[in-house]
Amino acid sequence: NAGVTQTPKFQVLKTGQSMTLQCAQDMNHEYMSWYRQDPGMGLRLIHYSVGAGITDQGEVPNGYNVSRSTTEDFPLRLLSAAPSQTSVYFCASSYPAQGGAGELFFGEGSRLTVL
Amino acid sequence: SQQGEEDPQALSIQEGENATMNCSYKTSINNLQWYRQNSGRGLVHLILIRSNEREKHSGRLRVTLDTSKKSSSLLITASRAADTASYFCATDVGSFGKGTRLHILP
């Protein structure tokens, strides 16, 4: 099994450009989420989804959009990139556990630089 | 704000010694999880402890949970060079702390 696959692995954008980070999982997980990781800040939750058609905001949602049209895919869209969005982005999925996320399976990350 | 906070931020120990890192959280949880991240890689799940459990073991890992103090600890026994990594706790709402950077000295 491929697990959680993120593309692209690296991306450089100019301020104001838009792009989509792709995330796909083949484990039939209902729960999917996006995090950003910045030095000294740990992982911060951007958006999450508990199933197809359902999304919700996390801790730092501003500047990002998500949709969940299928169980497998959970793309993250940057509408107008800003230098503050330079970060490493991780997608994760899990079976839902009581009250929230279970064991999370992570992708290898997408490293985004906004100039 | 982030739910879990690890302590210490960084830890260096000699190979073979035990490593202990702690996690504090702010609100009620259903479970707490620990993850490892090797440099430049995604996070890997280590262990999950439920709110009605006090202690859990997995190989060289021992996790404790004290819901009255809203804290958890991760003990790695007989450390190895391969244990060098960052370790994160996470609550069931998907909130992570900033991590403990563990460095095992040869």
mmCIF file of C-alpha atoms in Angstrom:
data_model
loop_
_atom_site.group_PDB
_atom_site.id
_atom_site.type_symbol
_atom_site.label_atom_id
_atom_site.label_comp_id
_atom_site.label_asym_id
_atom_site.label_seq_id
_atom_site.Cartn_x
_atom_site.Cartn_y
_atom_site.Cartn_z
ATOM 1 C CA ASN A 1 0.000 0.000 0.000
ATOM 2 C CA ALA A 2 1.168 3.526 -0.786
ATOM 3 C CA GLY A 3 -0.330 5.002 2.404
ATOM 4 C CA VAL A 4 -0.556 8.805 2.248
ATOM 5 C CA THR A 5 0.873 10.410 -0.879
ATOM 6 C CA GLN A 6 1.576 14.118 -1.155
ATOM 7 C CA THR A 7 2.472 16.020 -4.290
ATOM 8 C CA PRO A 8 4.461 18.031 -5.088
ATOM 9 C CA LYS A 9 7.361 17.429 -2.694
ATOM 10 C CA PHE A 10 8.869 20.836 -3.413
ATOM 11 C CA GLN A 11 7.356 24.022 -4.813
ATOM 12 C CA VAL A 12 8.464 27.624 -5.201
ATOM 13 C CA LEU A 13 5.799 30.260 -5.710
ATOM 14 C CA LYS A 14 5.757 33.987 -6.164
ATOM 15 C CA THR A 15 3.644 36.150 -3.888
ATOM 16 C CA GLY A 16 0.061 36.223 -5.125
ATOM 17 C CA GLN A 17 0.189 32.966 -7.062
ATOM 18 C CA SER A 18 -2.217 30.180 -6.299
ATOM 19 C CA MET A 19 -1.592 26.474 -6.139
ATOM 20 C CA THR A 20 -2.984 23.214 -4.846
ATOM 21 C CA LEU A 21 -1.169 20.682 -2.697
ATOM 22 C CA GLN A 22 -2.487 17.224 -3.399
ATOM 23 C CA CYS A 23 -3.047 14.507 -0.810
ATOM 24 C CA ALA A 24 -4.315 11.012 -1.474
ATOM 25 C CA GLN A 25 -4.667 7.982 0.793
ATOM 26 C CA ASP A 26 -5.480 4.404 -0.104
ATOM 27 C CA MET A 27 -6.396 3.125 3.367
ATOM 28 C CA ASN A 28 -10.110 4.071 3.224
ATOM 29 C CA HIS A 29 -9.610 6.452 6.144
ATOM 30 C CA GLU A 30 -12.490 8.757 6.928
ATOM 31 C CA TYR A 31 -10.404 11.351 8.768
ATOM 32 C CA MET A 32 -7.918 13.510 6.857
ATOM 33 C CA SER A 33 -6.081 16.640 7.874
ATOM 34 C CA TRP A 34 -3.496 19.197 6.817
ATOM 35 C CA TYR A 35 -0.761 20.585 9.038
ATOM 36 C CA ARG A 36 1.976 23.102 8.560
ATOM 37 C CA GLN A 37 5.286 22.787 10.355
ATOM 38 C CA ASP A 38 7.467 25.798 10.982
ATOM 39 C CA PRO A 39 10.739 25.911 12.934
ATOM 40 C CA GLY A 40 10.052 26.187 16.649
ATOM 41 C CA MET A 41 6.282 26.001 16.157
ATOM 42 C CA GLY A 42 5.650 22.299 15.928
ATOM 43 C CA LEU A 43 2.695 21.174 13.813
ATOM 44 C CA ARG A 44 -0.347 23.380 13.494
ATOM 45 C CA LEU A 45 -3.651 22.100 12.172
ATOM 46 C CA ILE A 46 -4.931 23.973 9.115
ATOM 47 C CA HIS A 47 -8.080 22.101 8.077
ATOM 48 C CA TYR A 48 -9.500 18.661 8.650
ATOM 49 C CA SER A 49 -12.254 16.431 7.337
ATOM 50 C CA VAL A 50 -14.167 13.625 9.039
ATOM 51 C CA GLY A 51 -15.576 12.276 5.786
ATOM 52 C CA ALA A 52 -16.434 13.050 2.183
ATOM 53 C CA GLY A 53 -18.309 16.329 1.922
ATOM 54 C CA ILE A 54 -17.383 17.446 5.437
ATOM 55 C CA THR A 55 -14.560 19.844 6.256
ATOM 56 C CA ASP A 56 -13.750 22.075 9.185
ATOM 57 C CA GLN A 57 -11.190 24.644 10.200
ATOM 58 C CA GLY A 58 -8.248 23.966 12.429
ATOM 59 C CA GLU A 59 -5.962 26.329 14.286
ATOM 60 C CA VAL A 60 -4.566 28.298 11.313
ATOM 61 C CA PRO A 61 -7.069 28.162 8.397
ATOM 62 C CA ASN A 62 -6.667 31.663 6.971
ATOM 63 C CA GLY A 63 -5.368 31.744 3.403
ATOM 64 C CA TYR A 64 -6.195 28.076 2.757
ATOM 65 C CA ASN A 65 -9.184 26.257 1.294
ATOM 66 C CA VAL A 66 -9.993 22.563 1.274
ATOM 67 C CA SER A 67 -12.621 20.280 -0.173
ATOM 68 C CA ARG A 68 -13.354 16.575 0.229
ATOM 69 C CA SER A 69 -15.278 15.200 -2.704
ATOM 70 C CA THR A 70 -13.991 11.645 -2.263
ATOM 71 C CA THR A 71 -12.774 9.551 0.661
ATOM 72 C CA GLU A 72 -9.333 9.236 -0.928
ATOM 73 C CA ASP A 73 -8.430 12.846 -1.753
ATOM 74 C CA PHE A 74 -8.050 15.978 0.346
ATOM 75 C CA PRO A 75 -6.433 18.833 -1.615
ATOM 76 C CA LEU A 76 -5.226 22.029 0.058
ATOM 77 C CA ARG A 77 -5.522 25.230 -1.963
ATOM 78 C CA LEU A 78 -3.515 28.380 -1.430
ATOM 79 C CA LEU A 79 -5.582 31.133 -2.987
ATOM 80 C CA SER A 80 -3.013 33.952 -3.033
ATOM 81 C CA ALA A 81 0.337 32.832 -1.668
ATOM 82 C CA ALA A 82 2.153 35.000 0.859
ATOM 83 C CA PRO A 83 5.713 34.689 2.226
ATOM 84 C CA SER A 84 4.185 33.793 5.616
ATOM 85 C CA GLN A 85 2.942 30.573 4.017
ATOM 86 C CA THR A 86 6.488 29.361 3.438
ATOM 87 C CA SER A 87 6.477 26.117 5.387
ATOM 88 C CA VAL A 88 6.470 22.362 5.242
ATOM 89 C CA TYR A 89 2.978 20.968 4.799
ATOM 90 C CA PHE A 90 1.924 17.540 5.978
ATOM 91 C CA CYS A 91 -1.197 15.623 5.147
ATOM 92 C CA ALA A 92 -2.384 12.916 7.532
ATOM 93 C CA SER A 93 -5.226 10.424 7.675
ATOM 94 C CA SER A 94 -6.728 8.035 10.191
ATOM 95 C CA TYR A 95 -9.723 5.977 11.101
ATOM 96 C CA PRO A 96 -11.846 8.130 13.377
ATOM 97 C CA ALA A 97 -11.450 7.315 17.047
ATOM 98 C CA GLN A 98 -13.848 8.128 19.818
ATOM 99 C CA GLY A 99 -14.068 11.874 20.020
ATOM 100 C CA GLY A 100 -11.560 12.646 17.310
ATOM 101 C CA ALA A 101 -8.584 11.332 15.377
ATOM 102 C CA GLY A 102 -7.051 7.916 15.872
ATOM 103 C CA GLU A 103 -3.567 6.902 14.867
ATOM 104 C CA LEU A 104 -2.484 9.370 12.188
ATOM 105 C CA PHE A 105 -0.608 8.246 9.095
ATOM 106 C CA PHE A 106 1.476 11.039 7.599
ATOM 107 C CA GLY A 107 2.704 11.802 4.130
ATOM 108 C CA GLU A 108 6.329 12.766 3.563
ATOM 109 C CA GLY A 109 5.590 16.462 3.345
ATOM 110 C CA SER A 110 5.465 19.226 0.744
ATOM 111 C CA ARG A 111 8.072 21.958 1.097
ATOM 112 C CA LEU A 112 6.694 25.283 -0.099
ATOM 113 C CA THR A 113 8.666 28.497 -0.522
ATOM 114 C CA VAL A 114 6.869 31.729 -1.324
ATOM 115 C CA LEU A 115 9.102 34.500 -2.646
ATOM 116 C CA SER B 1 -3.492 27.281 20.435
ATOM 117 C CA GLN B 2 -1.565 24.044 20.545
ATOM 118 C CA GLN B 3 -3.005 21.523 22.933
ATOM 119 C CA GLY B 4 0.105 19.570 23.840
ATOM 120 C CA GLU B 5 3.375 20.967 25.061
ATOM 121 C CA GLU B 6 6.475 18.796 25.375
ATOM 122 C CA ASP B 7 9.243 19.206 27.879
ATOM 123 C CA PRO B 8 12.212 19.430 27.578
ATOM 124 C CA GLN B 9 12.582 21.122 24.199
ATOM 125 C CA ALA B 10 15.864 19.309 23.639
ATOM 126 C CA LEU B 11 17.586 16.364 25.289
ATOM 127 C CA SER B 12 21.016 14.812 24.741
ATOM 128 C CA ILE B 13 21.911 11.504 26.389
ATOM 129 C CA GLN B 14 24.484 8.772 25.993
ATOM 130 C CA GLU B 15 23.607 5.674 24.030
ATOM 131 C CA GLY B 16 22.216 3.037 26.351
ATOM 132 C CA GLU B 17 20.700 5.519 28.791
ATOM 133 C CA ASN B 18 16.974 6.046 29.233
ATOM 134 C CA ALA B 19 15.251 9.110 27.800
ATOM 135 C CA THR B 20 12.190 10.664 29.361
ATOM 136 C CA MET B 21 10.107 13.408 27.856
ATOM 137 C CA ASN B 22 6.910 14.934 29.125
ATOM 138 C CA CYS B 23 3.753 16.347 27.625
ATOM 139 C CA SER B 24 1.149 18.621 29.152
ATOM 140 C CA TYR B 25 -2.211 19.421 27.625
ATOM 141 C CA LYS B 26 -5.011 21.810 28.393
ATOM 142 C CA THR B 27 -8.443 20.229 27.960
ATOM 143 C CA SER B 28 -10.121 16.865 28.427
ATOM 144 C CA ILE B 29 -9.060 14.183 25.963
ATOM 145 C CA ASN B 30 -10.202 10.771 24.778
ATOM 146 C CA ASN B 31 -6.721 9.641 23.884
ATOM 147 C CA LEU B 32 -3.161 10.916 23.648
ATOM 148 C CA GLN B 33 -0.606 9.822 21.111
ATOM 149 C CA TRP B 34 3.146 10.038 20.698
ATOM 150 C CA TYR B 35 4.889 10.406 17.349
ATOM 151 C CA ARG B 36 8.482 10.385 16.148
ATOM 152 C CA GLN B 37 9.856 12.522 13.328
ATOM 153 C CA ASN B 38 13.233 11.883 11.782
ATOM 154 C CA SER B 39 14.837 14.921 10.204
ATOM 155 C CA GLY B 40 13.073 15.963 7.026
ATOM 156 C CA ARG B 41 10.549 13.137 7.136
ATOM 157 C CA GLY B 42 6.897 12.688 7.995
ATOM 158 C CA LEU B 43 5.768 11.745 11.486
ATOM 159 C CA VAL B 44 5.463 8.128 12.521
ATOM 160 C CA HIS B 45 2.978 6.964 15.124
ATOM 161 C CA LEU B 46 4.542 5.332 18.186
ATOM 162 C CA ILE B 47 1.807 4.665 20.702
ATOM 163 C CA LEU B 48 -1.731 5.669 21.686
ATOM 164 C CA ILE B 49 -2.982 5.717 25.252
ATOM 165 C CA ARG B 50 -6.650 6.102 26.041
ATOM 166 C CA SER B 51 -7.976 8.351 28.768
ATOM 167 C CA ASN B 52 -8.970 5.344 30.916
ATOM 168 C CA GLU B 53 -5.461 3.885 30.765
ATOM 169 C CA ARG B 54 -2.630 4.895 33.087
ATOM 170 C CA GLU B 55 0.306 3.126 31.487
ATOM 171 C CA LYS B 56 1.106 1.413 28.218
ATOM 172 C CA HIS B 57 4.156 -0.403 26.874
ATOM 173 C CA SER B 58 5.401 -1.056 23.375
ATOM 174 C CA GLY B 59 8.838 -2.595 23.031
ATOM 175 C CA ARG B 60 11.305 -0.123 24.584
ATOM 176 C CA LEU B 61 8.616 2.531 24.946
ATOM 177 C CA ARG B 62 6.621 3.192 28.094
ATOM 178 C CA VAL B 63 3.907 5.837 28.166
ATOM 179 C CA THR B 64 2.064 7.063 31.223
ATOM 180 C CA LEU B 65 -1.007 9.258 31.387
ATOM 181 C CA ASP B 66 -2.254 11.284 34.350
ATOM 182 C CA THR B 67 -5.566 12.847 33.388
ATOM 183 C CA SER B 68 -5.862 14.638 36.731
ATOM 184 C CA LYS B 69 -2.651 16.535 35.973
ATOM 185 C CA LYS B 70 -3.307 16.638 32.216
ATOM 186 C CA SER B 71 0.123 15.205 31.559
ATOM 187 C CA SER B 72 1.817 12.285 29.890
ATOM 188 C CA SER B 73 5.356 10.973 29.740
ATOM 189 C CA LEU B 74 7.254 8.929 27.186
ATOM 190 C CA LEU B 75 10.155 6.789 28.366
ATOM 191 C CA ILE B 76 12.561 5.235 25.873
ATOM 192 C CA THR B 77 14.728 2.627 27.539
ATOM 193 C CA ALA B 78 18.212 1.558 26.456
ATOM 194 C CA SER B 79 18.461 4.307 23.857
ATOM 195 C CA ARG B 80 20.087 3.734 20.485
ATOM 196 C CA ALA B 81 21.563 6.070 17.893
ATOM 197 C CA ALA B 82 18.518 5.400 15.715
ATOM 198 C CA ASP B 83 16.309 6.971 18.395
ATOM 199 C CA THR B 84 17.740 10.394 17.508
ATOM 200 C CA ALA B 85 14.662 12.282 16.318
ATOM 201 C CA SER B 86 12.000 14.733 17.406
ATOM 202 C CA TYR B 87 9.150 13.401 19.508
ATOM 203 C CA PHE B 88 5.683 14.905 19.620
ATOM 204 C CA CYS B 89 2.602 14.321 21.697
ATOM 205 C CA ALA B 90 -0.816 14.850 20.160
ATOM 206 C CA THR B 91 -4.313 14.895 21.572
ATOM 207 C CA ASP B 92 -7.286 13.239 19.910
ATOM 208 C CA VAL B 93 -8.392 16.519 18.374
ATOM 209 C CA GLY B 94 -5.237 16.463 16.292
ATOM 210 C CA SER B 95 -3.337 19.129 18.213
ATOM 211 C CA PHE B 96 0.418 18.687 18.452
ATOM 212 C CA GLY B 97 3.001 20.198 20.725
ATOM 213 C CA LYS B 98 6.289 21.716 19.587
ATOM 214 C CA GLY B 99 8.212 18.538 20.218
ATOM 215 C CA THR B 100 11.287 17.337 22.071
ATOM 216 C CA ARG B 101 14.472 16.991 20.036
ATOM 217 C CA LEU B 102 16.295 13.905 21.275
ATOM 218 C CA HIS B 103 19.958 13.387 20.421
ATOM 219 C CA ILE B 104 21.632 10.113 21.315
ATOM 220 C CA LEU B 105 25.383 10.493 21.750
ATOM 221 C CA PRO B 106 27.624 7.565 20.745
#
